[in-house]
CSV table of C-alpha atoms in Angstrom, one decimal:
chain,number,residue,atom,x,y,z
A,73,MET,CA,0.0,0.0,0.0
A,74,SER,CA,1.1,3.6,-0.4
A,75,ALA,CA,2.7,5.5,2.4
A,76,PRO,CA,0.4,8.2,3.7
A,77,SER,CA,2.8,10.9,2.8
A,78,THR,CA,2.9,10.1,-0.9
A,79,THR,CA,0.3,10.7,-3.6
A,80,ALA,CA,-1.9,7.6,-3.7
A,81,PRO,CA,-2.1,5.5,-6.9
A,82,THR,CA,-5.3,6.0,-8.8
A,83,THR,CA,-5.9,2.2,-9.0
A,84,THR,CA,-5.7,-0.7,-6.5
A,85,TRP,CA,-2.4,-1.7,-8.0
A,86,THR,CA,-0.1,-3.7,-5.7
A,87,PRO,CA,3.4,-4.9,-6.5
A,88,ASN,CA,4.2,-8.5,-7.2
A,89,ASP,CA,7.4,-10.5,-7.8
A,90,ARG,CA,7.3,-9.7,-11.5
A,91,TRP,CA,7.5,-6.1,-10.7
A,92,LEU,CA,10.2,-6.7,-8.1
A,93,THR,CA,12.2,-8.7,-10.7
A,94,GLY,CA,12.1,-5.6,-12.9
A,95,VAL,CA,13.5,-3.5,-10.1
A,96,VAL,CA,16.3,-6.0,-9.5
A,97,LEU,CA,17.2,-6.1,-13.2
A,98,ALA,CA,17.3,-2.3,-13.3
A,99,VAL,CA,19.7,-2.4,-10.3
A,100,VAL,CA,22.0,-4.9,-11.8
A,101,THR,CA,22.6,-2.8,-14.9
A,102,PHE,CA,25.0,-0.9,-12.6
A,103,TRP,CA,26.1,-3.3,-9.9
A,104,LEU,CA,26.7,-6.3,-12.3
A,105,PHE,CA,27.3,-5.0,-15.8
A,106,ALA,CA,28.8,-1.5,-15.2
A,107,GLN,CA,31.0,-2.9,-12.4
A,108,THR,CA,32.7,-5.5,-14.6
A,109,LEU,CA,35.4,-3.0,-15.5
A,110,LEU,CA,36.9,-3.6,-12.0
A,111,ASN,CA,38.2,-6.9,-13.4
A,112,VAL,CA,38.3,-6.6,-17.2
A,113,ILE,CA,40.1,-3.2,-17.5
A,114,PRO,CA,43.6,-4.7,-17.1
A,115,GLY,CA,42.9,-6.9,-20.1
A,116,ILE,CA,41.3,-4.3,-22.4
A,117,GLN,CA,43.4,-1.3,-21.6
A,118,GLU,CA,46.1,-2.2,-24.2
A,119,LYS,CA,43.5,-3.3,-26.7
A,120,LEU,CA,41.8,0.1,-26.5
A,121,GLY,CA,45.2,1.9,-26.5
A,122,ILE,CA,44.6,4.1,-23.4
A,123,GLU,CA,46.8,5.2,-20.5
A,124,LEU,CA,46.7,3.3,-17.2
A,125,THR,CA,45.5,6.4,-15.4
A,126,VAL,CA,42.7,6.9,-18.0
A,127,ALA,CA,41.7,3.2,-17.5
A,128,ASN,CA,41.6,3.7,-13.7
A,129,LEU,CA,39.5,6.8,-14.2
A,130,ALA,CA,37.1,4.9,-16.4
A,131,VAL,CA,36.6,2.4,-13.6
A,132,SER,CA,35.8,5.0,-10.9
A,133,ILE,CA,34.0,7.7,-12.9
A,134,THR,CA,30.7,5.8,-13.2
A,135,SER,CA,30.4,5.6,-9.4
A,136,LEU,CA,31.6,9.2,-9.1
A,137,PHE,CA,28.8,10.6,-11.3
A,138,SER,CA,26.3,8.3,-9.7
A,139,GLY,CA,27.2,9.6,-6.3
A,140,ILE,CA,27.2,13.2,-7.5
A,141,PHE,CA,23.8,13.2,-9.0
A,142,ILE,CA,22.0,10.5,-6.9
A,143,VAL,CA,20.6,13.0,-4.4
A,144,VAL,CA,19.5,15.3,-7.2
A,145,ALA,CA,17.7,12.4,-8.8
A,146,GLY,CA,16.2,11.4,-5.5
A,147,GLY,CA,14.8,14.9,-5.0
A,148,LEU,CA,13.5,15.0,-8.5
A,149,ALA,CA,11.8,11.6,-8.0
A,150,ASP,CA,10.0,13.0,-5.0
A,151,ARG,CA,8.9,16.0,-7.0
A,152,ILE,CA,8.1,14.7,-10.5
A,153,GLY,CA,7.5,11.0,-9.9
A,154,ARG,CA,9.6,8.1,-8.8
A,155,THR,CA,8.3,5.8,-11.6
A,156,ARG,CA,9.3,8.3,-14.2
A,157,ILE,CA,12.8,8.8,-12.9
A,158,LEU,CA,13.2,5.0,-12.6
A,159,ASN,CA,12.3,4.5,-16.3
A,160,ILE,CA,14.6,7.4,-17.3
A,161,GLY,CA,17.4,5.7,-15.4
A,162,VAL,CA,16.9,2.4,-17.2
A,163,ILE,CA,16.9,4.1,-20.6
A,164,LEU,CA,20.1,5.9,-19.7
A,165,GLY,CA,21.7,2.6,-18.7
A,166,ALA,CA,21.1,1.3,-22.2
A,167,VAL,CA,22.5,4.4,-23.8
A,168,GLY,CA,25.6,4.4,-21.7
A,169,SER,CA,26.3,0.7,-22.6
A,170,LEU,CA,25.8,1.5,-26.3
A,171,LEU,CA,28.5,4.2,-26.2
A,172,ILE,CA,30.9,1.7,-24.7
A,173,VAL,CA,30.0,-1.0,-27.2
A,174,VAL,CA,30.9,1.4,-30.1
A,175,THR,CA,34.1,2.6,-28.5
A,176,PRO,CA,36.9,2.1,-31.2
A,177,GLU,CA,40.4,0.8,-30.4
A,178,ASP,CA,43.5,2.9,-30.8
A,179,ALA,CA,41.6,6.0,-31.8
A,180,GLY,CA,43.3,8.3,-29.3
A,181,ALA,CA,41.0,11.0,-27.9
A,182,LEU,CA,37.9,9.5,-29.5
A,183,THR,CA,38.4,6.2,-27.7
A,184,ALA,CA,38.9,8.0,-24.4
A,185,ALA,CA,35.9,10.2,-25.0
A,186,LEU,CA,33.4,7.4,-25.9
A,187,LEU,CA,34.6,5.2,-23.1
A,188,LEU,CA,34.5,7.9,-20.4
A,189,GLY,CA,31.3,9.3,-21.9
A,190,GLY,CA,29.6,5.9,-21.8
A,191,ARG,CA,30.8,5.4,-18.2
A,192,ILE,CA,29.4,8.9,-17.2
A,193,VAL,CA,26.0,8.1,-18.7
A,194,GLN,CA,26.0,4.8,-16.8
A,195,GLY,CA,26.6,6.8,-13.6
A,196,LEU,CA,23.7,9.1,-14.4
A,197,SER,CA,21.6,6.0,-14.9
A,198,ALA,CA,22.5,4.5,-11.6
A,199,ALA,CA,21.8,7.9,-10.0
A,200,CYS,CA,18.2,7.7,-11.2
A,201,ILE,CA,17.6,4.0,-10.6
A,202,MET,CA,18.8,3.6,-7.0
A,203,PRO,CA,16.9,6.3,-5.0
A,204,SER,CA,13.7,6.0,-7.1
A,205,SER,CA,13.6,2.2,-6.8
A,206,MET,CA,14.3,2.3,-3.0
A,207,ALA,CA,11.6,5.0,-2.6
A,208,LEU,CA,9.1,2.9,-4.5
A,209,ILE,CA,9.8,-0.1,-2.3
A,210,LYS,CA,9.3,2.1,0.8
A,211,THR,CA,6.0,3.3,-0.7
A,212,PHE,CA,4.5,0.1,-1.9
A,213,TYR,CA,5.6,-2.3,0.9
A,214,GLU,CA,5.4,-2.2,4.7
A,215,GLY,CA,6.9,-4.2,7.6
A,216,ARG,CA,8.4,-7.6,6.8
A,217,ALA,CA,7.2,-7.4,3.2
A,218,ARG,CA,9.4,-4.3,2.9
A,219,GLN,CA,12.4,-6.1,4.5
A,220,ARG,CA,11.9,-9.0,2.0
A,221,ALA,CA,11.8,-6.6,-0.9
A,222,LEU,CA,14.9,-4.8,0.4
A,223,SER,CA,16.7,-8.1,0.6
A,224,PHE,CA,16.0,-8.8,-3.1
A,225,TRP,CA,17.1,-5.2,-3.9
A,226,SER,CA,20.3,-6.0,-2.0
A,227,ILE,CA,20.7,-9.2,-3.9
A,228,GLY,CA,20.7,-7.1,-7.1
A,229,SER,CA,23.2,-4.6,-5.8
A,230,TRP,CA,25.5,-6.6,-3.5
A,231,GLY,CA,25.0,-9.9,-5.4
A,232,GLY,CA,25.6,-8.1,-8.7
A,233,SER,CA,28.8,-6.7,-7.3
A,234,GLY,CA,29.8,-10.2,-6.2
A,235,LEU,CA,29.2,-11.7,-9.6
A,236,CYS,CA,30.7,-8.9,-11.7
A,237,ALA,CA,34.3,-10.0,-11.5
A,238,LEU,CA,33.5,-13.6,-12.5
A,239,PHE,CA,30.9,-12.7,-15.1
A,240,GLY,CA,33.1,-10.0,-16.6
A,241,GLY,CA,36.1,-12.4,-16.8
A,242,PHE,CA,34.1,-15.1,-18.4
A,243,MET,CA,32.6,-12.8,-21.0
A,244,ALA,CA,35.9,-11.0,-21.8
A,245,THR,CA,37.7,-14.3,-22.4
A,246,SER,CA,34.9,-15.9,-24.4
A,247,VAL,CA,34.6,-15.7,-28.2
A,248,LEU,CA,32.0,-13.0,-27.7
A,249,GLY,CA,34.6,-10.6,-26.2
A,250,TRP,CA,34.3,-7.9,-23.5
A,251,ARG,CA,31.9,-5.8,-25.5
A,252,SER,CA,29.2,-8.5,-25.2
A,253,ILE,CA,29.0,-7.5,-21.5
A,254,PHE,CA,27.4,-4.2,-22.5
A,255,VAL,CA,25.3,-5.7,-25.2
A,256,LEU,CA,23.7,-7.9,-22.6
A,257,SER,CA,23.3,-4.9,-20.3
A,258,ILE,CA,21.2,-3.2,-23.0
A,259,LEU,CA,19.0,-6.4,-23.3
A,260,VAL,CA,18.6,-6.5,-19.5
A,261,SER,CA,17.5,-2.8,-19.5
A,262,LEU,CA,14.9,-3.5,-22.1
A,263,ALA,CA,13.6,-6.5,-20.1
A,264,SER,CA,13.4,-4.3,-17.0
A,265,LEU,CA,11.3,-1.7,-18.8
A,266,VAL,CA,8.9,-4.4,-19.9
A,267,LEU,CA,8.5,-5.8,-16.3
A,268,LEU,CA,8.0,-2.4,-14.8
A,269,ARG,CA,5.3,-1.4,-17.2
A,270,GLY,CA,2.1,-0.3,-15.5
A,271,THR,CA,3.7,0.9,-12.3
A,272,PRO,CA,1.6,3.7,-10.9
A,273,GLU,CA,3.3,7.1,-10.3
A,274,SER,CA,4.3,7.9,-6.8
A,275,ARG,CA,5.4,11.4,-5.5
A,276,ALA,CA,6.0,12.9,-2.1
A,277,GLU,CA,3.4,15.4,-1.0
A,278,ALA,CA,4.5,19.0,-1.7
A,279,PRO,CA,5.4,21.0,1.3
A,280,ALA,CA,3.2,23.9,2.4
A,281,GLY,CA,3.7,26.7,-0.1
A,282,GLY,CA,5.0,24.4,-2.8
A,283,TYR,CA,8.6,23.4,-3.7
A,284,ARG,CA,11.3,26.0,-3.5
A,285,ARG,CA,13.7,26.8,-6.3
A,286,PHE,CA,16.1,24.1,-6.9
A,287,ASP,CA,19.5,24.5,-5.3
A,288,TRP,CA,21.7,24.7,-8.4
A,289,GLY,CA,24.5,26.5,-6.5
A,290,GLY,CA,25.0,23.7,-4.1
A,291,VAL,CA,24.9,21.1,-6.9
A,292,VAL,CA,27.5,22.9,-8.9
A,293,ALA,CA,29.9,23.3,-5.9
A,294,PHE,CA,29.4,19.7,-5.1
A,295,ILE,CA,30.2,18.5,-8.6
A,296,VAL,CA,33.3,20.7,-8.8
A,297,MET,CA,34.5,19.4,-5.4
A,298,LEU,CA,34.1,15.7,-6.2
A,299,VAL,CA,35.4,15.8,-9.8
A,300,ALA,CA,38.5,17.7,-8.7
A,301,LEU,CA,39.1,15.3,-5.9
A,302,ASN,CA,38.6,12.2,-8.0
A,303,VAL,CA,40.8,13.5,-10.8
A,304,TYR,CA,43.6,14.3,-8.3
A,305,ILE,CA,43.4,10.8,-6.8
A,306,SER,CA,43.2,8.9,-10.0
A,307,GLN,CA,45.7,11.0,-12.0
A,308,GLY,CA,48.1,11.7,-9.1
A,309,PRO,CA,50.7,9.1,-10.1
A,310,ASN,CA,50.7,10.6,-13.6
A,311,ILE,CA,50.7,14.4,-12.9
A,312,GLY,CA,52.6,14.2,-9.6
A,313,TRP,CA,51.0,14.5,-6.2
A,314,LEU,CA,52.8,17.7,-5.3
A,315,SER,CA,53.0,19.2,-8.8
A,316,LEU,CA,51.5,22.5,-9.6
A,317,ALA,CA,48.5,20.8,-11.3
A,318,GLY,CA,48.1,18.5,-8.3
A,319,ILE,CA,48.2,21.3,-5.7
A,320,GLY,CA,45.7,23.2,-7.9
A,321,LEU,CA,43.3,20.3,-7.8
A,322,VAL,CA,43.5,20.1,-4.1
A,323,ALA,CA,42.9,23.8,-3.8
A,324,VAL,CA,39.9,23.6,-6.1
A,325,THR,CA,38.5,20.7,-3.9
A,326,ILE,CA,38.9,22.7,-0.7
A,327,VAL,CA,37.5,25.9,-2.0
A,328,ALA,CA,34.5,24.2,-3.7
A,329,GLY,CA,33.9,22.2,-0.5
A,330,LEU,CA,33.8,25.3,1.6
A,331,VAL,CA,31.5,27.0,-0.9
A,332,PHE,CA,29.2,24.0,-0.8
A,333,LEU,CA,28.9,24.0,3.0
A,334,GLN,CA,28.3,27.7,3.0
A,335,VAL,CA,25.5,27.4,0.4
A,336,GLU,CA,23.8,24.4,2.0
A,337,VAL,CA,23.8,25.9,5.5
A,338,HIS,CA,22.0,29.0,4.3
A,339,GLN,CA,19.8,27.4,1.7
A,340,HIS,CA,16.1,27.1,2.6
A,341,ALA,CA,15.8,24.0,0.3
A,342,PRO,CA,19.3,22.5,0.0
A,343,PHE,CA,19.7,19.6,-2.5
A,344,LEU,CA,21.7,17.7,0.2
A,345,ASP,CA,19.6,18.0,3.4
A,346,LEU,CA,22.3,17.9,6.1
A,347,ALA,CA,19.6,18.0,8.7
A,348,LEU,CA,19.0,14.3,8.1
A,349,PHE,CA,22.3,13.6,9.7
A,350,ARG,CA,20.9,14.7,13.0
A,351,ASN,CA,19.5,11.2,13.3
A,352,GLY,CA,22.3,9.0,14.7
A,353,THR,CA,21.1,5.8,13.1
A,354,PHE,CA,20.8,7.3,9.7
A,355,THR,CA,24.2,8.8,10.0
A,356,GLY,CA,25.8,5.5,11.1
A,357,ALA,CA,24.1,3.5,8.4
A,358,THR,CA,25.1,6.0,5.7
A,359,LEU,CA,28.7,6.6,6.8
A,360,SER,CA,29.4,2.8,7.3
A,361,ASN,CA,27.8,2.2,3.9
A,362,PHE,CA,30.2,4.7,2.3
A,363,LEU,CA,33.2,3.1,3.9
A,364,LEU,CA,32.2,-0.5,3.2
A,365,ASN,CA,31.5,0.3,-0.4
A,366,GLY,CA,34.9,2.0,-0.5
A,367,ALA,CA,36.3,-1.4,0.2
A,368,ALA,CA,35.5,-2.3,-3.4
A,369,GLY,CA,39.0,-1.2,-4.1
A,370,THR,CA,39.9,-4.7,-2.8
A,371,LEU,CA,38.7,-6.1,-6.1
A,372,ILE,CA,40.6,-3.9,-8.5
A,373,VAL,CA,43.9,-4.3,-6.5
A,374,ALA,CA,43.7,-8.0,-5.7
A,375,LEU,CA,42.4,-9.1,-9.1
A,376,GLY,CA,44.8,-6.8,-11.0
A,377,LEU,CA,47.7,-8.1,-8.9
A,378,VAL,CA,47.2,-11.8,-9.7
A,379,GLN,CA,46.7,-10.9,-13.4
A,380,VAL,CA,50.1,-9.1,-13.6
A,381,ALA,CA,52.1,-11.1,-11.0
A,382,ALA,CA,50.9,-14.6,-11.8
A,383,GLY,CA,49.8,-14.1,-15.4
A,384,MET,CA,46.2,-15.0,-14.7
A,385,SER,CA,43.5,-14.2,-17.2
A,386,SER,CA,40.5,-12.1,-16.2
A,387,LEU,CA,38.4,-15.3,-16.0
A,388,GLN,CA,40.9,-17.0,-13.8
A,389,SER,CA,41.2,-14.1,-11.5
A,390,GLY,CA,37.4,-13.8,-11.5
A,391,LEU,CA,37.1,-17.4,-10.3
A,392,LEU,CA,38.9,-16.3,-7.1
A,393,THR,CA,35.7,-14.4,-6.2
A,394,ILE,CA,33.3,-17.2,-6.6
A,395,GLY,CA,33.1,-17.7,-2.8
A,396,TYR,CA,32.2,-14.0,-2.5
A,397,LEU,CA,29.3,-14.4,-4.9
A,398,VAL,CA,28.0,-17.6,-3.2
A,399,ALA,CA,28.4,-16.2,0.3
A,400,ILE,CA,26.7,-12.8,-0.3
A,401,LEU,CA,23.7,-14.4,-2.0
A,402,ALA,CA,23.4,-17.0,0.7
A,403,THR,CA,23.7,-14.5,3.6
A,404,ILE,CA,21.6,-11.5,2.5
A,405,ARG,CA,18.4,-13.2,3.7
A,406,VAL,CA,20.3,-14.2,6.8
A,407,GLY,CA,21.1,-10.6,7.4
A,408,GLU,CA,17.3,-9.9,7.1
A,409,LYS,CA,16.6,-12.5,9.8
A,410,LEU,CA,19.3,-11.1,12.0
A,411,LEU,CA,17.8,-7.7,11.7
A,412,GLN,CA,14.4,-9.0,12.8
A,413,ARG,CA,16.0,-10.8,15.8
A,414,PHE,CA,18.6,-8.4,17.0
A,415,GLY,CA,17.9,-5.0,15.3
A,416,PRO,CA,20.3,-3.3,13.0
A,417,ARG,CA,23.4,-2.6,15.2
A,418,LYS,CA,24.6,-6.1,15.9
A,419,PRO,CA,24.4,-7.6,12.3
A,420,MET,CA,26.0,-4.3,11.0
A,421,LEU,CA,28.9,-4.8,13.4
A,422,TRP,CA,29.3,-8.5,12.8
A,423,GLY,CA,29.2,-8.0,9.0
A,424,SER,CA,31.8,-5.2,9.1
A,425,MET,CA,34.1,-7.3,11.3
A,426,ILE,CA,33.9,-10.3,9.0
A,427,THR,CA,34.5,-8.1,6.0
A,428,GLY,CA,37.6,-6.6,7.5
A,429,VAL,CA,39.1,-10.1,8.3
A,430,GLY,CA,38.4,-11.1,4.7
A,431,ILE,CA,40.2,-8.1,3.2
A,432,LEU,CA,43.1,-8.6,5.7
A,433,LEU,CA,43.7,-12.1,4.3
A,434,CYS,CA,43.7,-10.6,0.7
A,435,SER,CA,46.4,-8.2,1.7
A,436,MET,CA,49.0,-10.9,2.5
A,437,THR,CA,50.8,-10.3,-0.8
A,438,PHE,CA,54.2,-11.2,0.8
A,439,LEU,CA,53.4,-15.0,0.5
A,440,LEU,CA,54.0,-17.4,-2.4
A,441,ILE,CA,51.4,-17.2,-5.1
A,442,GLU,CA,50.0,-20.6,-4.3
A,443,GLN,CA,49.5,-19.6,-0.7
A,444,TYR,CA,48.1,-16.2,-1.7
A,445,ILE,CA,45.5,-17.7,-4.0
A,446,VAL,CA,44.2,-19.9,-1.2
A,447,LEU,CA,44.0,-17.0,1.3
A,448,THR,CA,42.4,-14.8,-1.4
A,449,VAL,CA,39.6,-17.3,-2.0
A,450,ILE,CA,38.9,-17.5,1.7
A,451,GLY,CA,39.2,-13.8,2.1
A,452,PHE,CA,36.7,-13.0,-0.7
A,453,THR,CA,34.3,-15.6,0.8
A,454,LEU,CA,34.5,-13.8,4.2
A,455,PHE,CA,34.1,-10.5,2.4
A,456,GLY,CA,30.8,-11.8,0.9
A,457,ILE,CA,29.5,-13.2,4.2
A,458,GLY,CA,30.2,-9.9,6.0
A,459,LEU,CA,28.5,-7.8,3.4
A,460,GLY,CA,25.5,-10.2,3.3
A,461,PHE,CA,25.1,-9.8,7.1
A,462,TYR,CA,25.4,-6.0,6.7
A,463,ALA,CA,23.3,-5.1,3.6
A,464,THR,CA,19.7,-5.4,4.7
A,465,PRO,CA,20.1,-4.2,8.3
A,466,SER,CA,21.9,-1.1,7.1
A,467,THR,CA,19.4,-0.3,4.4
A,468,ASP,CA,16.4,-0.8,6.7
A,469,ALA,CA,18.1,1.3,9.5
A,470,ALA,CA,18.6,4.2,7.1
A,471,LEU,CA,15.1,4.2,5.6
A,472,SER,CA,13.2,3.5,8.8
A,473,ASN,CA,14.6,6.5,10.6
A,474,VAL,CA,13.6,9.3,8.3
A,475,PRO,CA,10.3,11.1,7.7
A,476,ASP,CA,8.2,9.6,4.9
A,477,ASN,CA,8.1,12.8,2.9
A,478,GLN,CA,11.9,12.8,2.8
A,479,VAL,CA,12.4,9.1,1.8
A,480,GLY,CA,13.4,10.0,-1.7
A,481,ALA,CA,16.1,12.4,-0.6
A,482,ALA,CA,17.2,10.1,2.2
A,483,SER,CA,17.4,7.1,-0.2
A,484,GLY,CA,19.5,9.4,-2.5
A,485,ILE,CA,21.9,10.3,0.2
A,486,TYR,CA,22.2,6.6,1.4
A,487,LYS,CA,22.9,5.4,-2.2
A,488,MET,CA,25.1,8.4,-2.8
A,489,ALA,CA,27.2,7.0,0.0
A,490,SER,CA,27.4,3.7,-1.9
A,491,SER,CA,28.5,5.2,-5.1
A,492,LEU,CA,30.9,7.8,-3.8
A,493,GLY,CA,32.4,5.3,-1.4
A,494,ASN,CA,32.9,2.9,-4.4
A,495,ALA,CA,34.4,5.7,-6.6
A,496,ILE,CA,36.7,7.2,-4.0
A,497,GLY,CA,37.7,3.8,-2.5
A,498,VAL,CA,38.6,2.4,-6.0
A,499,ALA,CA,40.4,5.5,-7.0
A,500,ILE,CA,42.5,5.7,-3.8
A,501,SER,CA,43.2,1.9,-3.8
A,502,ALA,CA,44.3,2.0,-7.4
A,503,ALA,CA,46.4,5.1,-6.8
A,504,LEU,CA,48.2,3.6,-3.8
A,505,TYR,CA,48.7,0.4,-5.8
A,506,VAL,CA,50.5,2.3,-8.5
A,507,ALA,CA,52.4,4.6,-6.1
A,508,GLY,CA,53.6,1.7,-4.0
A,509,GLN,CA,55.2,0.1,-7.0
A,510,ALA,CA,57.6,3.2,-7.2
A,511,VAL,CA,59.3,2.2,-3.9
A,512,ASP,CA,62.9,1.0,-4.4
A,513,PRO,CA,62.7,-2.8,-4.7
A,514,ASP,CA,66.1,-3.2,-2.9
A,515,LEU,CA,64.6,-1.4,0.1
A,516,ILE,CA,61.6,-3.8,0.1
A,517,ARG,CA,63.8,-6.8,-0.2
A,518,SER,CA,65.9,-5.6,2.8
A,519,TRP,CA,62.9,-5.9,5.0
A,520,GLY,CA,62.8,-9.7,4.4
A,521,PHE,CA,59.0,-10.0,4.4
A,522,PHE,CA,58.4,-10.9,0.8
A,523,ILE,CA,59.2,-14.5,0.0
A,524,GLY,CA,59.2,-16.2,-3.4
A,525,ASN,CA,59.9,-14.2,-6.6
A,526,GLN,CA,62.0,-11.2,-5.8
A,527,GLU,CA,61.6,-9.6,-9.2
A,528,ASN,CA,58.1,-8.4,-8.5
A,529,VAL,CA,58.4,-7.3,-4.8
A,530,ALA,CA,57.5,-3.7,-5.7
A,531,LEU,CA,54.3,-4.8,-7.5
A,532,ARG,CA,53.3,-6.9,-4.5
A,533,PHE,CA,54.2,-4.2,-2.0
A,534,GLY,CA,52.0,-1.8,-4.0
A,535,GLY,CA,49.2,-4.3,-3.8
A,536,ALA,CA,49.6,-4.7,0.0
A,537,VAL,CA,49.5,-0.9,0.5
A,538,GLY,CA,46.3,-0.6,-1.7
A,539,LEU,CA,44.6,-3.5,0.2
A,540,LEU,CA,45.5,-2.4,3.7
A,541,PHE,CA,43.9,0.9,2.9
A,542,ASN,CA,40.6,-1.0,2.5
A,543,VAL,CA,41.2,-2.7,5.9
A,544,PHE,CA,41.5,0.8,7.4
A,545,MET,CA,38.2,1.8,5.8
A,546,VAL,CA,36.4,-1.1,7.4
A,547,VAL,CA,37.9,-0.3,10.9
A,548,VAL,CA,36.6,3.3,10.6
A,549,ALA,CA,33.2,1.8,9.5
A,550,ILE,CA,33.1,-0.3,12.7
A,551,ALA,CA,33.9,2.7,14.8
A,552,SER,CA,31.1,4.8,13.2
A,553,ILE,CA,28.5,2.1,13.9
A,554,ILE,CA,29.6,1.8,17.5
A,555,LEU,CA,29.4,5.6,18.0
A,556,THR,CA,26.1,6.3,16.1
A,557,VAL,CA,23.8,3.3,15.9
A,558,PRO,CA,22.0,2.7,19.3
A,559,THR,CA,21.7,-0.8,20.8
A,560,GLU,CA,18.3,-2.5,20.4
A,561,GLU,CA,17.5,-1.8,24.1
A,562,ARG,CA,18.3,1.9,23.8
A,563,ARG,CA,16.4,2.1,20.5
A,564,ARG,CA,13.2,0.7,22.1
A,565,ALA,CA,13.6,3.0,25.0
A,566,GLN,CA,13.8,5.9,22.6
A,567,GLU,CA,10.7,4.8,20.7
A,568,LEU,CA,8.8,4.4,24.0
A,569,ALA,CA,9.8,7.9,25.1
A,570,ALA,CA,8.7,9.4,21.8
A,571,GLU,CA,5.4,7.6,22.0
A,572,ARG,CA,4.8,8.9,25.6
A,573,ALA,CA,5.7,12.4,24.6
A,574,GLU,CA,3.4,12.2,21.6
A,575,ARG,CA,0.5,11.1,23.7
A,576,ARG,CA,1.1,14.0,26.0
A,577,ASP,CA,1.2,16.2,22.9
A,578,VAL,CA,4.6,17.4,23.9
A,579,PRO,CA,7.5,17.3,21.5
A,580,PRO,CA,10.1,14.7,22.6
A,581,ALA,CA,13.5,15.9,23.8
A,582,PRO,CA,16.3,15.5,21.3
A,583,ILE,CA,17.6,12.0,21.4
A,584,GLY,CA,21.3,11.4,21.4
A,585,ASN,CA,23.1,8.5,19.8
């Protein structure tokens, strides 16, 4: 049924599993198909004739543009219609994939322009799909039915990310070639549109006095800040971290960030409603979501390392993640049950801790390749178990703690955290991986840690640096959950206090974390 704060459908339409399948297919156009570049880019970089730094930018730029525009799309979904924005997103996904399919090899600037252009359009597609689909689930489902729908949504996102490396490697090494990945993505987009046909429109109720003018100043400052930051991170090894260009990018990032904060604090209708972060549970779910998605850098470093150091193909490296895929698909519903039994805090903590242990195992690049492969398989499996435990409790915690009339904007912020975490995490991990390889190999050998082949110790050291950064991200995520998400006992006490205050018609006192 519709949430009371949204415009009610004109029919008695109710969602079914066919509709939910259409939503999941829309979601996987980003998390499965667009994310395959994490694994296949090392193999297609030379074929396309592009620089390594451009290749790394092509990997992260989709998540970057998704994160930049996802809140904008969420706000537009609330205003002009969530179904409309969802359909626009699916269409954009097909257009972005088409641009990548027609990208020529060794055509210089044209190759880079079409590849990066297609990746940017894919990011805009994800920006439209994620908040609108989550808002529709919040609108059309309630209670345990909503938790079930969110679990399937999570299967599309986290499960898609789990399958992307193996699927991308298989397609890239098959006779069909890597371009077939994006041909299939177009077909999946078309299937999603068919399954979503007939969805009634859903909008948030307009505030008293109508909607205010859109906050374009905040959006522009936000875009400049994040693009400058991402370019600095991804191109740092090429342009020089302390070069004039590098320092200029840092300065632009800082100035744009300050302008953004100034605009948003004084804006009556900011595009990024910072007031939502007054809720501790929403803050903890969003921040930890950003950090755990940032750990996606584990994939680009670990899989790229075994391809270069051990001569594996993208399919062979993708096979190392099969435990990740199986584990995350098997445990997402477990995370849902843990949420119902313990509330969100405990499964979020358990999932983060298991994820951190998995990444730590993947960071042991000082071992022999045979030993490292075994640890990587175990590590990716633990990675998947941890994210499976975390996914549904985190999503439910974020959406259940915001007003219904802000669910589109809140969904946008939550999924912005996913995309920006992915973009920034991948960019930093890849940059550290490249930067670590510049360390003097003789110095690394003198430490005596790296056994086996001594000719590639710089490569393996760079891999360890990039991977340990992801462990750090998970540690910070755990700290953020501990500090912001209340225990189940405290949460119930807060709800009881709020109910008592409402019955007395007295606004409840501000609740801490």
